PDB file of C-alpha atoms in Angstrom:
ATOM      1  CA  UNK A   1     113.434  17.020  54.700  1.00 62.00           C
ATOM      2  CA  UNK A   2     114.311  13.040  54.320  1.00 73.00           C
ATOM      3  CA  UNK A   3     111.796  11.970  56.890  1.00 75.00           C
ATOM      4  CA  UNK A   4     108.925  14.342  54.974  1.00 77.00           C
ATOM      5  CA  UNK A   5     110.084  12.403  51.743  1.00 83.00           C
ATOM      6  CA  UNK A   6     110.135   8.851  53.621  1.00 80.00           C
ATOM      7  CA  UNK A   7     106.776   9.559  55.011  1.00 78.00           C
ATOM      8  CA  UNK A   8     105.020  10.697  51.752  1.00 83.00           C
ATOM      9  CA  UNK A   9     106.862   7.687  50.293  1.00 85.00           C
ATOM     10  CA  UNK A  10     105.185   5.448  52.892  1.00 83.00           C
ATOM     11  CA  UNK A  11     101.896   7.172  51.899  1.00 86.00           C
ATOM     12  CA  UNK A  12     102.217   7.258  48.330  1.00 89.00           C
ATOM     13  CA  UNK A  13     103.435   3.480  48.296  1.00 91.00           C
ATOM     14  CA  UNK A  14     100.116   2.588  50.854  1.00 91.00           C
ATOM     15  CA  UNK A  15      97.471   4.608  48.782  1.00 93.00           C
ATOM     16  CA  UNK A  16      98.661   2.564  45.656  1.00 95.00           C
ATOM     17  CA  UNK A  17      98.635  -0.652  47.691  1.00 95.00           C
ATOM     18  CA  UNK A  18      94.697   0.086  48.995  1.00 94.00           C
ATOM     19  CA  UNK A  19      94.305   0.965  45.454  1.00 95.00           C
ATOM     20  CA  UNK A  20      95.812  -2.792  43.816  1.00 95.00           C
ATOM     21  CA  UNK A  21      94.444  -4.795  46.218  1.00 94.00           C
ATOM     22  CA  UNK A  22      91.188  -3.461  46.805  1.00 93.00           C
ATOM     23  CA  UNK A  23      90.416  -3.682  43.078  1.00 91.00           C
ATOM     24  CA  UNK A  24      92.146  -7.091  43.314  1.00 93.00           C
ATOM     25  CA  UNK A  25      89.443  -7.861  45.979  1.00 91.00           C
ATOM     26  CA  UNK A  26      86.750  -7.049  43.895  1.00 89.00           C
ATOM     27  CA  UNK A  27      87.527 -10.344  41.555  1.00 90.00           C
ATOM     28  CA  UNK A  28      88.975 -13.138  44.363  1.00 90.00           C
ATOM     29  CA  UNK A  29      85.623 -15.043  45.292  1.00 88.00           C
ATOM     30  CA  UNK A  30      85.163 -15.974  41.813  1.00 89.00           C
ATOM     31  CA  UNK A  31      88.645 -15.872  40.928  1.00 92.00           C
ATOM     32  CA  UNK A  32      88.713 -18.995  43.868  1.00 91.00           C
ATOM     33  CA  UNK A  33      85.874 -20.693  42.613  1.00 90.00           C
ATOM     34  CA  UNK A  34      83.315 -19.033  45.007  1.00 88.00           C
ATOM     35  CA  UNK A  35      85.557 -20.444  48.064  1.00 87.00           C
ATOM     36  CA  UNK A  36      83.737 -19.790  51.405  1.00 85.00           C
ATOM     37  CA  UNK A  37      87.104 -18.161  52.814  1.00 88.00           C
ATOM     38  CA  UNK A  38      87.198 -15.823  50.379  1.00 86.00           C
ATOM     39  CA  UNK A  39      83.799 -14.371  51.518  1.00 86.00           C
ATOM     40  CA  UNK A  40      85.304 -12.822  54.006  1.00 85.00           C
ATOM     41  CA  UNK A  41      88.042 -10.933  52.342  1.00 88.00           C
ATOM     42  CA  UNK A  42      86.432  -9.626  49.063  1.00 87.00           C
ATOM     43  CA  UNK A  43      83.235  -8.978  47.523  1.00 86.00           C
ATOM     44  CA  UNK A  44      80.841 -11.670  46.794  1.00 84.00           C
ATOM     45  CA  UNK A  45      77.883  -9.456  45.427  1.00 85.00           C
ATOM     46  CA  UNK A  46      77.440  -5.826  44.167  1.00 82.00           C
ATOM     47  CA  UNK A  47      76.252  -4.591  47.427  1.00 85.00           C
ATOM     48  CA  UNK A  48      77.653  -1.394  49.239  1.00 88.00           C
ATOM     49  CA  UNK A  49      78.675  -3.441  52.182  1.00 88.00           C
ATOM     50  CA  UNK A  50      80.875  -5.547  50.245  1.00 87.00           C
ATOM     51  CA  UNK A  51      82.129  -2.794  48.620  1.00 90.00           C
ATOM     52  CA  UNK A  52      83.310  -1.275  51.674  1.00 94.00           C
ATOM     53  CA  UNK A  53      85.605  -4.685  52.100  1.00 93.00           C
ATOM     54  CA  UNK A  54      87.225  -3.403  49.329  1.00 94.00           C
ATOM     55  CA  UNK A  55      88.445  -0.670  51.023  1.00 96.00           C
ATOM     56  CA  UNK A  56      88.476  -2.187  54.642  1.00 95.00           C
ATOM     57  CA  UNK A  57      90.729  -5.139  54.123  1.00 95.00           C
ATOM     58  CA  UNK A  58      93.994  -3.937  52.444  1.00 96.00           C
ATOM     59  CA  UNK A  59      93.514  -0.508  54.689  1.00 95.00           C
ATOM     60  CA  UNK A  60      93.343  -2.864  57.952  1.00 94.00           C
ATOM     61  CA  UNK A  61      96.231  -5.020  56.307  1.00 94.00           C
ATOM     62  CA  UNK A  62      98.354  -1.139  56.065  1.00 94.00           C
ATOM     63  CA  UNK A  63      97.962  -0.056  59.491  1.00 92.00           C
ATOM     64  CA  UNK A  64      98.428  -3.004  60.899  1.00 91.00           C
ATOM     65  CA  UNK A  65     102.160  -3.481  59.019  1.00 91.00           C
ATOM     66  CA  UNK A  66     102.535   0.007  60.139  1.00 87.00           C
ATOM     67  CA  UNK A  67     101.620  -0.704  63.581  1.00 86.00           C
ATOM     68  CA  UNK A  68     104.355  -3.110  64.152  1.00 86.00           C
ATOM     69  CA  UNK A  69     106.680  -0.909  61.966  1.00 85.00           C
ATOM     70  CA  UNK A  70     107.046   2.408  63.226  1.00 81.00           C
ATOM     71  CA  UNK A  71     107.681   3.552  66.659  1.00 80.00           C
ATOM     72  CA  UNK A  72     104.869   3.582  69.500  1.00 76.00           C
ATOM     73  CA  UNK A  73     104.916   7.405  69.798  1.00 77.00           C
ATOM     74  CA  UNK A  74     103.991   7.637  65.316  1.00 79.00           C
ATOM     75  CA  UNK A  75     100.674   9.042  65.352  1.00 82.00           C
ATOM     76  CA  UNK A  76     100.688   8.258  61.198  1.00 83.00           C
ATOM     77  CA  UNK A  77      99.141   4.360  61.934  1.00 85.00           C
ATOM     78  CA  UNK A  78      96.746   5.988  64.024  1.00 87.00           C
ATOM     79  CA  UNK A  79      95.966   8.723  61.611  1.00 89.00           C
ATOM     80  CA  UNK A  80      95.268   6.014  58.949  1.00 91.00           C
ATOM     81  CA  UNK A  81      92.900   4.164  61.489  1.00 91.00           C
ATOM     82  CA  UNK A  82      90.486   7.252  61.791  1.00 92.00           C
ATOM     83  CA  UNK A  83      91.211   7.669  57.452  1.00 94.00           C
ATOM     84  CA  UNK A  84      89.718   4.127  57.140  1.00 95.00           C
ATOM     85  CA  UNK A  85      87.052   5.096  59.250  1.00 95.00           C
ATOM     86  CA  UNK A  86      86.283   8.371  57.198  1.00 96.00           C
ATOM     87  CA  UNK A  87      86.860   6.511  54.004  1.00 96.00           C
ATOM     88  CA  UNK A  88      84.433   3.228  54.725  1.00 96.00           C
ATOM     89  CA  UNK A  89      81.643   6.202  55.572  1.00 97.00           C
ATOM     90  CA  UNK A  90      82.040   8.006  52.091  1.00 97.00           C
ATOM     91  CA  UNK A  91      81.349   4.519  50.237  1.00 96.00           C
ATOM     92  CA  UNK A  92      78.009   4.215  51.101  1.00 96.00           C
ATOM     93  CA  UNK A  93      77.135   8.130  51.920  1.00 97.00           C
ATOM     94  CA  UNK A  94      78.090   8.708  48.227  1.00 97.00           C
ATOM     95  CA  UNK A  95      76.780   5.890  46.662  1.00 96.00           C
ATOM     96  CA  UNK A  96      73.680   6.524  48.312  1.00 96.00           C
ATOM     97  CA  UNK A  97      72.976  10.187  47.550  1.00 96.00           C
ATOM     98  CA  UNK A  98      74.195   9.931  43.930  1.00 96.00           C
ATOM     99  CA  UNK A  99      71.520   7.117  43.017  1.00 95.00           C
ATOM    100  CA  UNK A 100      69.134   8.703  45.107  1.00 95.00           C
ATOM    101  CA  UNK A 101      69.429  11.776  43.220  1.00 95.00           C
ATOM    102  CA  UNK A 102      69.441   9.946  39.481  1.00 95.00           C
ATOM    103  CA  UNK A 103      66.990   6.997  40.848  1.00 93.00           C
ATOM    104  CA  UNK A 104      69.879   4.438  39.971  1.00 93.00           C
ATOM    105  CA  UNK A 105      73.503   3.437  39.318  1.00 92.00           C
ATOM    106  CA  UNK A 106      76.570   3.226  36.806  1.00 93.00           C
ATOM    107  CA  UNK A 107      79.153   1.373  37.260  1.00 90.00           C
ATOM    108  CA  UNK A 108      82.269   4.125  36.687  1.00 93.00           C
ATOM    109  CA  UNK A 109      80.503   6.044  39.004  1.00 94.00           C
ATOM    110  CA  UNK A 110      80.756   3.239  41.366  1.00 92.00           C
ATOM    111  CA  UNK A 111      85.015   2.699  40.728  1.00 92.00           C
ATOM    112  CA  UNK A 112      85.130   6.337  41.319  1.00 95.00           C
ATOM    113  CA  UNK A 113      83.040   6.400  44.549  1.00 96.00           C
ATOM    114  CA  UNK A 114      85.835   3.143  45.679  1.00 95.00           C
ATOM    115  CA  UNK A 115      88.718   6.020  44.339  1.00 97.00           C
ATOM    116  CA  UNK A 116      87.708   8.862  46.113  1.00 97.00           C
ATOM    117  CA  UNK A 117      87.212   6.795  49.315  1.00 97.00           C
ATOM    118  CA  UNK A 118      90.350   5.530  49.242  1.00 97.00           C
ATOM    119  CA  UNK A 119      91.788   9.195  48.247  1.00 96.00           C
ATOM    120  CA  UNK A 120      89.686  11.001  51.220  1.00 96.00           C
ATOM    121  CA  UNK A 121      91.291   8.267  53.935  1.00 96.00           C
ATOM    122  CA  UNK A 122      94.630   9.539  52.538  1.00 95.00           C
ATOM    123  CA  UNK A 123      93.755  12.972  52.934  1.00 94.00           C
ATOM    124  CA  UNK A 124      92.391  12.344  56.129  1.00 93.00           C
ATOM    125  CA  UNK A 125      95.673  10.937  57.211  1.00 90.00           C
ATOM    126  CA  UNK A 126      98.274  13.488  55.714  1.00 89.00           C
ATOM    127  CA  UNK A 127      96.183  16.114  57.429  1.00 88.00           C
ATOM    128  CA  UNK A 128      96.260  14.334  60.729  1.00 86.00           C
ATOM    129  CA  UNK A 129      99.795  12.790  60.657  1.00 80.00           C
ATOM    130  CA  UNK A 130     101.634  15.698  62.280  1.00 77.00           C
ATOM    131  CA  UNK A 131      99.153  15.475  65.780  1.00 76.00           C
ATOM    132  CA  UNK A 132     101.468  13.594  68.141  1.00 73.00           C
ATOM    133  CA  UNK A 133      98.342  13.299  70.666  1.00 77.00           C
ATOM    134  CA  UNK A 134      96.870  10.522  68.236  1.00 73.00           C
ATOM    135  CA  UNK A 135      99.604   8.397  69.677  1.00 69.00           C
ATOM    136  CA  UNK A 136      97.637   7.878  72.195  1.00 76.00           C
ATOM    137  CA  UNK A 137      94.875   6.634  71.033  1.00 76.00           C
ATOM    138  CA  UNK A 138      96.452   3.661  69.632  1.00 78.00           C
ATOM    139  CA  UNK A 139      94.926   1.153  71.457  1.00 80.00           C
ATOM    140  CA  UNK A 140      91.155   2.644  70.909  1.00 84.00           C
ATOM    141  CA  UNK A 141      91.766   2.477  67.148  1.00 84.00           C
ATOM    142  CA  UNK A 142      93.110  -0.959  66.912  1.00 84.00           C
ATOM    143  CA  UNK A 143      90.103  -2.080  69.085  1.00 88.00           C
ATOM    144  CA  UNK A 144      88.219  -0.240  66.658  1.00 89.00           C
ATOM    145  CA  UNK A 145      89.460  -1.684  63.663  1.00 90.00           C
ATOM    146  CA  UNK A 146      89.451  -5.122  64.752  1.00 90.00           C
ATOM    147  CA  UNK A 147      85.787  -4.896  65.869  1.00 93.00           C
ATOM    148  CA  UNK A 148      84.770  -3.662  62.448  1.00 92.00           C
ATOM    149  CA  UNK A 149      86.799  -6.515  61.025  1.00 92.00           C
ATOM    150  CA  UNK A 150      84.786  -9.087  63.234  1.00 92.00           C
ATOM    151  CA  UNK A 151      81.743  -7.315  61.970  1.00 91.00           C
ATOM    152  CA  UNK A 152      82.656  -7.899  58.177  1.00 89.00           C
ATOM    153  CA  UNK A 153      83.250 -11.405  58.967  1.00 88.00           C
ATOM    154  CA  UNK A 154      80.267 -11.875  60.851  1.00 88.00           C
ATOM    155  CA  UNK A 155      77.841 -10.414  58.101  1.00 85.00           C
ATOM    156  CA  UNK A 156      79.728 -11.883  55.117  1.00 79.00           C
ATOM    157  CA  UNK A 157      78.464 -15.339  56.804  1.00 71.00           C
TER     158      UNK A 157
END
């Protein structure tokens, strides 16, 4: 019973983290004056792909700490991995069938589509926390991860 409370502690504690710092993210390129080094980290335009940083960054930032933090055999880091994957495809799949449907946007919409991307990546991960054979598959989702974050750098330049 501790370790179910520790865990949904842990998740509780990381959904409100991707939460802070992803709106946080939202505001730090003009917050630094436009610096070029915060390109890469948070949004510098409306678009969905910089959106998606918003979600990316602090996720990547999570399972990473958690990585390093709980045992090799934890299949919850790895869980999260394919969560930030699921969640970084719902930010533009429902962005882009809600303003195709009403032929444009609004912004609370928009927050909501960043809150329900961050909420389905949870879900994703409480649902796949208990498969121990995720363990395995550590190294493909770091490579993963790591890959997408060259990829965000790359087309943030």
């Amino acid at each position: 019973m501790r370790k179910e409370r520790e865990r949904r502690t842990l998740e509780t504690a990381g959904m409100l983290f991707t939460l802070l710092f992803g709106n946080l993210l939202h505001f730090v390129y003009d917050w630094t004056g436009q610096a070029g080094w915060a390109a890469y980290l948070s949004a510098v335009n409306e678009s969905t792909w910089e959106h998606m940083k918003l979600l990316f960054f602090p996720m990547l930032a999570l399972v990473l700490f958690l990585f390093f933090k709980l045992p090799e055999q934890s299949p919850i880091p790895v869980a999260l991995s394919i969560g930030t994957l699921v969640g970084l495809a719902l930010i533009p799949i429902l962005f882009y069938t809600y303003t195709g449907v009403l032929g444009f946007s609004v912004m609370a919409i928009d927050i909501a589509i960043f809150y329900i991307s961050v909420l389905g990546a949870f879900l994703i991960e409480w649902f796949l926390n208990d498969n121990r054979e995720l363990a395995n598959r550590r190294g493909l989702l770091l490579t993963c991860l790591v890959i997408l974050a060259i990829l965000f750098f790359i087309f943030s330049y």
